[in-house]
Each structure stands twice: as C-alpha cells, then as structure tokens.
C-alpha positions as a Python dict, from the first residue, in 0.01 Angstrom:
ca = {
    (1, 'M'): (0, 0, 0),
    (2, 'T'): (-202, -26, -320),
    (3, 'G'): (-517, -237, -299),
    (4, 'Q'): (-499, -261, 78),
    (5, 'R'): (-675, -83, 359),
    (6, 'W'): (-573, -49, 716),
    (7, 'L'): (-793, -64, 1020),
    (8, 'A'): (-628, 9, 1353),
    (9, 'V'): (-771, -156, 1663),
    (10, 'V'): (-660, -39, 2005),
    (11, 'V'): (-681, -300, 2279),
    (12, 'H'): (-598, -224, 2641),
    (13, 'R'): (-441, -560, 2720),
    (14, 'H'): (-92, -691, 2768),
    (15, 'Q'): (-53, -881, 2442),
    (16, 'P'): (223, -878, 2183),
    (17, 'R'): (166, -672, 1869),
    (18, 'R'): (54, -870, 1572),
    (19, 'E'): (-101, -820, 1231),
    (20, 'V'): (-379, -1022, 1075),
    (21, 'R'): (-441, -1020, 700),
    (22, 'A'): (-785, -1115, 576),
    (23, 'E'): (-962, -1121, 244),
    (24, 'A'): (-1270, -903, 264),
    (25, 'H'): (-1563, -917, 24),
    (26, 'G'): (-1466, -818, -325),
    (27, 'G'): (-1115, -951, -300),
    (28, 'V'): (-995, -628, -143),
    (29, 'A'): (-724, -702, 107),
    (30, 'W'): (-782, -555, 447),
    (31, 'R'): (-502, -559, 700),
    (32, 'Y'): (-601, -539, 1060),
    (33, 'R'): (-326, -397, 1275),
    (34, 'H'): (-351, -504, 1634),
    (35, 'V'): (-202, -211, 1830),
    (36, 'V'): (-155, -278, 2198),
    (37, 'T'): (-135, 7, 2445),
    (38, 'L'): (-81, -15, 2818),
    (39, 'S'): (-375, 134, 2997),
    (40, 'T'): (-284, 421, 3231),
    (41, 'D'): (-628, 430, 3392),
    (42, 'S'): (-560, 361, 3758),
    (43, 'R'): (-922, 390, 3864),
    (44, 'K'): (-1056, 84, 4040),
    (45, 'P'): (-1390, -60, 3936),
    (46, 'S'): (-1681, 62, 4145),
    (47, 'A'): (-1737, -155, 4448),
    (48, 'S'): (-2039, -379, 4454),
    (49, 'Y'): (-2302, -316, 4718),
    (50, 'R'): (-2211, -657, 4857),
    (51, 'S'): (-1877, -514, 4975),
    (52, 'W'): (-2041, -270, 5217),
    (53, 'L'): (-2394, -403, 5266),
    (54, 'P'): (-2399, -778, 5337),
    (55, 'R'): (-2679, -996, 5208),
    (56, 'L'): (-2917, -1120, 5475),
    (57, 'S'): (-3125, -1355, 5260),
    (58, 'S'): (-3158, -1482, 4904),
    (59, 'A'): (-3420, -1218, 4811),
    (60, 'V'): (-3338, -852, 4758),
    (61, 'M'): (-3679, -728, 4874),
    (62, 'V'): (-3649, -933, 5195),
    (63, 'D'): (-3306, -780, 5252),
    (64, 'L'): (-3459, -436, 5201),
    (65, 'R'): (-3730, -508, 5455),
    (66, 'L'): (-3485, -635, 5718),
    (67, 'W'): (-3257, -334, 5673),
    (68, 'M'): (-3554, -97, 5697),
    (69, 'L'): (-3679, -266, 6012),
    (70, 'G'): (-3332, -247, 6163),
    (71, 'F'): (-3308, 121, 6076),
    (72, 'G'): (-3656, 178, 6223),
    (73, 'L'): (-3548, 15, 6548),
    (74, 'L'): (-3235, 229, 6555),
    (75, 'I'): (-3440, 546, 6507),
    (76, 'G'): (-3686, 433, 6775),
    (77, 'L'): (-3402, 377, 7023),
    (78, 'A'): (-3228, 705, 6944),
    (79, 'F'): (-3538, 925, 6935),
    (80, 'P'): (-3590, 959, 7315),
    (81, 'F'): (-3232, 1080, 7365),
    (82, 'V'): (-3270, 1326, 7078),
    (83, 'V'): (-3583, 1481, 7227),
    (84, 'V'): (-3401, 1516, 7560),
    (85, 'L'): (-3142, 1729, 7381),
    (86, 'L'): (-3429, 1936, 7242),
    (87, 'G'): (-3553, 2018, 7592),
    (88, 'V'): (-3806, 1746, 7675),
    (89, 'P'): (-3777, 1645, 8042),
    (90, 'R'): (-3579, 1326, 8097),
    (91, 'D'): (-3841, 1167, 8316),
    (92, 'I'): (-4089, 1190, 8030),
    (93, 'A'): (-3859, 1108, 7735),
    (94, 'L'): (-3694, 812, 7904),
    (95, 'R'): (-4006, 643, 8028),
    (96, 'P'): (-4041, 276, 7917),
    (97, 'S'): (-4378, 358, 7762),
    (98, 'F'): (-4223, 640, 7554),
    (99, 'F'): (-3940, 407, 7449),
    (100, 'A'): (-4194, 144, 7346),
    (101, 'A'): (-4396, 402, 7151),
    (102, 'T'): (-4092, 526, 6957),
    (103, 'L'): (-3979, 170, 6883),
    (104, 'I'): (-4325, 77, 6755),
    (105, 'A'): (-4339, 397, 6550),
    (106, 'G'): (-3998, 321, 6395),
    (107, 'L'): (-4106, -31, 6304),
    (108, 'V'): (-4436, 91, 6158),
    (109, 'V'): (-4264, 355, 5948),
    (110, 'A'): (-4011, 97, 5828),
    (111, 'E'): (-4284, -153, 5736),
    (112, 'V'): (-4493, 110, 5553),
    (113, 'T'): (-4187, 232, 5367),
    (114, 'H'): (-4109, -125, 5262),
    (115, 'L'): (-4466, -178, 5141),
    (116, 'L'): (-4450, 143, 4938),
    (117, 'A'): (-4115, 42, 4788),
    (118, 'H'): (-4253, -303, 4707),
    (119, 'A'): (-4559, -148, 4544),
    (120, 'V'): (-4366, 110, 4342),
    (121, 'V'): (-4052, -87, 4253),
    (122, 'G'): (-4180, -442, 4272),
    (123, 'V'): (-4452, -397, 4010),
    (124, 'R'): (-4194, -266, 3762),
    (125, 'L'): (-3958, -550, 3836),
    (126, 'R'): (-4241, -798, 3787),
    (127, 'S'): (-4325, -632, 3456),
    (128, 'L'): (-3963, -666, 3347),
    (129, 'A'): (-3952, -1030, 3459),
    (130, 'G'): (-4277, -1098, 3273),
    (131, 'G'): (-4134, -945, 2957),
    (132, 'M'): (-3826, -1165, 2983),
    (133, 'Q'): (-4045, -1471, 3033),
    (134, 'R'): (-4252, -1382, 2725),
    (135, 'V'): (-3934, -1345, 2519),
    (136, 'E'): (-3809, -1682, 2640),
    (137, 'E'): (-4140, -1854, 2564),
    (138, 'S'): (-4163, -1692, 2219),
    (139, 'L'): (-3809, -1793, 2130),
    (140, 'L'): (-3854, -2151, 2250),
    (141, 'E'): (-4182, -2185, 2060),
    (142, 'A'): (-4036, -2034, 1744),
    (143, 'F'): (-3729, -2257, 1758),
    (144, 'A'): (-3945, -2565, 1812),
    (145, 'S'): (-4196, -2491, 1536),
    (146, 'G'): (-3979, -2295, 1294),
    (147, 'D'): (-4259, -2038, 1266),
    (148, 'W'): (-4142, -1693, 1371),
    (149, 'T'): (-4458, -1507, 1272),
    (150, 'G'): (-4591, -1520, 1628),
    (151, 'C'): (-4273, -1375, 1777),
    (152, 'D'): (-4391, -1014, 1793),
    (153, 'P'): (-4134, -788, 1960),
    (154, 'N'): (-4398, -529, 2052),
    (155, 'A'): (-4577, -787, 2266),
    (156, 'C'): (-4258, -854, 2463),
    (157, 'M'): (-4164, -494, 2538),
    (158, 'V'): (-4223, -342, 2881),
    (159, 'P'): (-4351, 11, 2948),
    (160, 'V'): (-4096, 282, 3024),
    (161, 'D'): (-4265, 519, 3267),
    (162, 'S'): (-3974, 668, 3460),
    (163, 'T'): (-3643, 843, 3396),
    (164, 'D'): (-3446, 678, 3675),
    (165, 'E'): (-3250, 353, 3682),
    (166, 'L'): (-3567, 142, 3652),
    (167, 'G'): (-3666, 331, 3341),
    (168, 'Q'): (-3317, 286, 3200),
    (169, 'V'): (-3335, -88, 3266),
    (170, 'A'): (-3674, -110, 3094),
    (171, 'A'): (-3550, 92, 2796),
    (172, 'S'): (-3239, -127, 2770),
    (173, 'F'): (-3456, -438, 2778),
    (174, 'N'): (-3675, -300, 2498),
    (175, 'R'): (-3366, -223, 2291),
    (176, 'L'): (-3247, -580, 2348),
    (177, 'V'): (-3582, -716, 2228),
    (178, 'A'): (-3572, -489, 1922),
    (179, 'G'): (-3213, -596, 1853),
    (180, 'L'): (-3306, -963, 1873),
    (181, 'S'): (-3597, -905, 1636),
    (182, 'T'): (-3377, -714, 1391),
    (183, 'S'): (-3109, -982, 1407),
    (184, 'H'): (-3367, -1249, 1328),
    (185, 'Q'): (-3508, -1046, 1039),
    (186, 'V'): (-3162, -1011, 888),
    (187, 'S'): (-3089, -1380, 940),
    (188, 'D'): (-3425, -1479, 791),
    (189, 'G'): (-3368, -1251, 492),
    (190, 'I'): (-3025, -1399, 427),
    (191, 'K'): (-3167, -1752, 454),
    (192, 'S'): (-3448, -1676, 208),
    (193, 'L'): (-3209, -1518, -40),
    (194, 'S'): (-2973, -1813, -11),
    (195, 'K'): (-3260, -2050, -91),
    (196, 'A'): (-3357, -1840, -392),
    (197, 'L'): (-2998, -1837, -519),
    (198, 'A'): (-2965, -2212, -482),
    (199, 'A'): (-3300, -2294, -643),
    (200, 'H'): (-3233, -2155, -992),
    (201, 'L'): (-2972, -2219, -1255),
    (202, 'E'): (-3123, -2030, -1548),
    (203, 'L'): (-2998, -1672, -1545),
    (204, 'G'): (-3337, -1507, -1600),
    (205, 'A'): (-3513, -1708, -1332),
    (206, 'L'): (-3223, -1654, -1091),
    (207, 'A'): (-3234, -1277, -1141),
    (208, 'E'): (-3612, -1263, -1103),
    (209, 'A'): (-3611, -1466, -781),
    (210, 'T'): (-3322, -1267, -637),
    (211, 'L'): (-3480, -930, -711),
    (212, 'G'): (-3811, -1041, -562),
    (213, 'E'): (-3647, -1148, -238),
    (214, 'L'): (-3432, -835, -225),
    (215, 'S'): (-3736, -612, -264),
    (216, 'M'): (-3912, -789, 22),
    (217, 'R'): (-3612, -824, 256),
    (218, 'T'): (-3441, -486, 207),
    (219, 'G'): (-3735, -263, 116),
    (220, 'C'): (-3567, -141, -202),
    (221, 'D'): (-3800, 25, -453),
    (222, 'A'): (-3608, -69, -768),
    (223, 'A'): (-3322, -307, -846),
    (224, 'G'): (-3134, -460, -1133),
    (225, 'V'): (-2886, -743, -1184),
    (226, 'L'): (-2623, -711, -1456),
    (227, 'V'): (-2375, -977, -1563),
    (228, 'V'): (-2050, -978, -1756),
    (229, 'S'): (-2090, -1228, -2040),
    (230, 'N'): (-1821, -1269, -2305),
    (231, 'G'): (-1676, -931, -2222),
    (232, 'R'): (-2010, -749, -2248),
    (233, 'V'): (-2227, -607, -1971),
    (234, 'E'): (-2582, -738, -2001),
    (235, 'V'): (-2897, -695, -1794),
    (236, 'A'): (-3004, -1026, -1642),
    (237, 'G'): (-3315, -886, -1477),
    (238, 'S'): (-3467, -574, -1327),
    (239, 'S'): (-3753, -461, -1108),
    (240, 'G'): (-3905, -114, -1097),
    (241, 'I'): (-3675, 23, -1371),
    (242, 'R'): (-3828, 172, -1685),
    (243, 'D'): (-3541, 120, -1927),
    (244, 'S'): (-3307, -128, -1768),
    (245, 'E'): (-3091, -161, -2081),
    (246, 'Q'): (-2947, 182, -2008),
    (247, 'L'): (-2789, 41, -1693),
    (248, 'A'): (-2544, -162, -1901),
    (249, 'S'): (-2385, 156, -2035),
    (250, 'A'): (-2413, 366, -1718),
    (251, 'Q'): (-2079, 511, -1615),
    (252, 'T'): (-2133, 429, -1248),
    (253, 'V'): (-2189, 62, -1333),
    (254, 'L'): (-1882, 45, -1555),
    (255, 'T'): (-1672, 216, -1287),
    (256, 'A'): (-1788, -34, -1025),
    (257, 'L'): (-1684, -321, -1254),
    (258, 'R'): (-1349, -165, -1330),
    (259, 'T'): (-1253, -71, -974),
    (260, 'A'): (-1437, -355, -793),
    (261, 'Q'): (-1552, -93, -543),
    (262, 'P'): (-1914, -27, -440),
    (263, 'T'): (-2067, 314, -495),
    (264, 'V'): (-2342, 462, -281),
    (265, 'L'): (-2516, 775, -406),
    (266, 'H'): (-2717, 982, -159),
    (267, 'L'): (-2952, 1233, -318),
    (268, 'P'): (-3120, 1509, -114),
    (269, 'A'): (-3497, 1501, -112),
    (270, 'D'): (-3524, 1842, -283),
    (271, 'V'): (-3308, 1742, -580),
    (272, 'V'): (-3497, 1687, -905),
    (273, 'V'): (-3349, 1405, -1114),
    (274, 'S'): (-3401, 1444, -1487),
    (275, 'G'): (-3402, 1143, -1714),
    (276, 'S'): (-3448, 905, -1424),
    (277, 'L'): (-3473, 534, -1496),
    (278, 'V'): (-3729, 482, -1221),
    (279, 'D'): (-4078, 615, -1152),
    (280, 'F'): (-3979, 778, -823),
    (281, 'I'): (-3708, 1012, -699),
    (282, 'P'): (-3451, 789, -528),
    (283, 'Q'): (-3275, 921, -221),
    (284, 'E'): (-3019, 642, -222),
    (285, 'V'): (-2873, 430, -501),
    (286, 'Q'): (-2622, 152, -435),
    (287, 'V'): (-2409, 10, -714),
    (288, 'L'): (-2247, -307, -579),
    (289, 'P'): (-1997, -510, -783),
    (290, 'V'): (-2051, -885, -762),
    (291, 'L'): (-1710, -1049, -740),
    (292, 'Y'): (-1634, -1418, -780),
    (293, 'G'): (-1305, -1420, -594),
    (294, 'V'): (-1140, -1118, -752),
    (295, 'V'): (-1315, -1148, -1088),
    (296, 'P'): (-1622, -927, -1143),
    (297, 'V'): (-1912, -1135, -1275),
    (298, 'G'): (-2182, -874, -1242),
    (299, 'V'): (-2326, -570, -1070),
    (300, 'L'): (-2622, -535, -836),
    (301, 'V'): (-2798, -197, -850),
    (302, 'V'): (-3056, -113, -582),
    (303, 'A'): (-3248, 212, -539),
    (304, 'F'): (-3438, 333, -234),
    (305, 'A'): (-3702, 606, -221),
    (306, 'Q'): (-3592, 659, 141),
    (307, 'P'): (-3247, 604, 294),
    (308, 'S'): (-3186, 235, 349),
    (309, 'S'): (-3176, 83, 695),
    (310, 'P'): (-2870, -84, 849),
    (311, 'E'): (-3059, -414, 829),
    (312, 'A'): (-3096, -371, 452),
    (313, 'G'): (-2722, -308, 423),
    (314, 'A'): (-2647, -621, 624),
    (315, 'V'): (-2869, -833, 399),
    (316, 'L'): (-2715, -689, 84),
    (317, 'N'): (-2358, -743, 201),
    (318, 'A'): (-2432, -1100, 307),
    (319, 'T'): (-2606, -1173, -23),
    (320, 'L'): (-2325, -1065, -256),
    (321, 'P'): (-2093, -1367, -211),
    (322, 'G'): (-2376, -1614, -272),
    (323, 'L'): (-2499, -1410, -567),
    (324, 'A'): (-2149, -1419, -717),
    (325, 'V'): (-2141, -1799, -700),
    (326, 'A'): (-2494, -1828, -841),
    (327, 'L'): (-2421, -1591, -1131),
    (328, 'N'): (-2097, -1769, -1211),
    (329, 'N'): (-2278, -2103, -1218),
    (330, 'S'): (-2552, -1961, -1441),
    (331, 'L'): (-2299, -1814, -1683),
    (332, 'N'): (-2111, -2144, -1699),
    (333, 'H'): (-2442, -2322, -1756),
    (334, 'E'): (-2520, -2093, -2050),
    (335, 'D'): (-2174, -2152, -2195),
    (336, 'L'): (-2224, -2529, -2170),
    (337, 'Q'): (-2562, -2498, -2337),
    (338, 'R'): (-2411, -2304, -2626),
    (339, 'V'): (-2135, -2561, -2667),
    (340, 'A'): (-2390, -2843, -2658),
    (341, 'A'): (-2600, -2665, -2922),
    (342, 'L'): (-2297, -2635, -3152),
    (343, 'D'): (-2227, -3005, -3120),
}
C-alpha cells in the first residue's frame, strides 16, 4: 500500500491475530502486523538445581561446604572397602583406626576443597557484589543531587579474568553498566536539546542553540538547519559548513523535503570528495526532513567525520519532533512580526 510500511512480528503465544496502525515520525504510516504462530518446540525448560539438589541453608557457600563434607564422609566410609577389593588384607583395612583415618582424611579434603572454592570463587562474587553496590550508590546519589558527573561507569565495572561462567557473569554486568551509562547519556542529551528548543523563539538563536547542543550530544562535525519559509528553502543556521547557502539548492535536501524520507550517505574513507562544503572528508551525512505532522517545515543536515554511533542516532531521532514544533513556532513568530510591521 502506498505510503505505508509493514513490519511483521512473530509471537509464540496463543493470542488472536490483530493489526495495530501507528503514526511514525514523519507522518509515515507504519502498520504492525501481529502474526501469531503456535510454538512446536516441545523441549522443557532446563531444571533448576533446586529440583535435584535441595537447599540446606540460606547461603550457597554454606550449602557447598555441607555437601562437600557429606561427600568427604562418604568417601571416607567407602575407602576401606575399596582397598580390600584392591588386595589389602581385611584385618588391616577394616580396623577402626583405619576407618577413623579415612574419615578424617575425607573431611580434611572436603574442608580444604571448600576453602579453595571460597577463595577462588568467593572473591569474584564479592567483586561483583561490590560493583553492584557501587552502581546502586552512584545512582541514588545522582538521583538525589541531579549531578551525574560523578557517575563514572568505569569505576563500577568489575574485572573479567576468566572465560567460564563467572567471567561471563562479570562481562554481562559490565555490559549492563555500559548500557545504563549510554541510556543516561541519550536521555541527558534529549533533555538538553529539549531545553534549547524551548528557550528560543527567534529562528537564528534557535538554530544556533540547537546546532551547539547537537554537536556536543551526537559528536557531529558539521550540521545545518534549513527551513521552508514562504515556499522557499532557507538556511536558518549552520556549524562547520563553509558555504551553507549551497545547502538550500542541494538535490539531496530538496528530495528529502519532497519525499519526507531521511537520507543517509555513507562514504568510504578512501573516497575523495571534490567541492565539499566542509573542511573534512565526511564518512557519513544524514539529511533528515523535519515534519510538523505531515508538513515539512525544514531539514536537518548532519555530517560525521567517522560513522555515527547508535546513541547519536537515538538523540537525532528523538530531537526531530521537538525541532519541528520549535521551527513551526519560530516561523509563525516571524510571520506575526511581519504582519505587525505592516500595520
């Protein structure tokens, strides 16, 4: 269907089929088709260790010690009968003193093994618990003070010094910390851009504040804001662009306005761009139409010397709706000023 896109989502649940229509950014209608399939996977979830190894206490390491001691006792009891089968005389192997020696040896081995496990595994678990506590304290302090500068993710990460399950847990924890930090950076960038958009009504000041925040929050090396005023494409502001007026007649910009579709250009590093509008060789250029509802009110052009990060894309996409409202308000303000001047 023209002007619509389909995204199929497969869900393994017993729910009736339904369709949800939503307006995505730019007024482009996306239709999400909820396709339900009956799962044929008959595998049962893996059983928890609780189903075959009962808990003996509220602490895992205490459980481990008790099970080791019990296994040591079992080995100590069984050892005399095993050595009899190996040819040791029964009168020697089954003496009470030999029984006592094997029982003591089994308990000692079990206790030493538990101490080694506690030293090797416990220190890593304590490191992981300490990292979680630091994250909790940093988050609580940042939420209370509103100052996130002291919430350093590197200080909360734990060392990954093994390739087994403990190393995987530590690596997963570090990825969680990095994800939380990235999420906050994106949220903070969106908040700062929203404040900049709401603080200015004059078109020039609005464009300058927006481009400054975009440069800081997305890492773009050049950017420009263009608006559609009285049927003409005009440059409201630019940063890092030598001749920004050429943007108004660029075919990519005009195409973005006409189709209301964003364009992302990826340029290989070894490509030489002649007649470039910037002082560097961009590897990525994004031309993003700014739509107020379904009406294009402008275009945001951003250039990166290196490929942009997913966080930069998230900030840009979240900024466009607010930028559309701000540009529309600024254009209406200019129209009112012109009408007032005529009166």
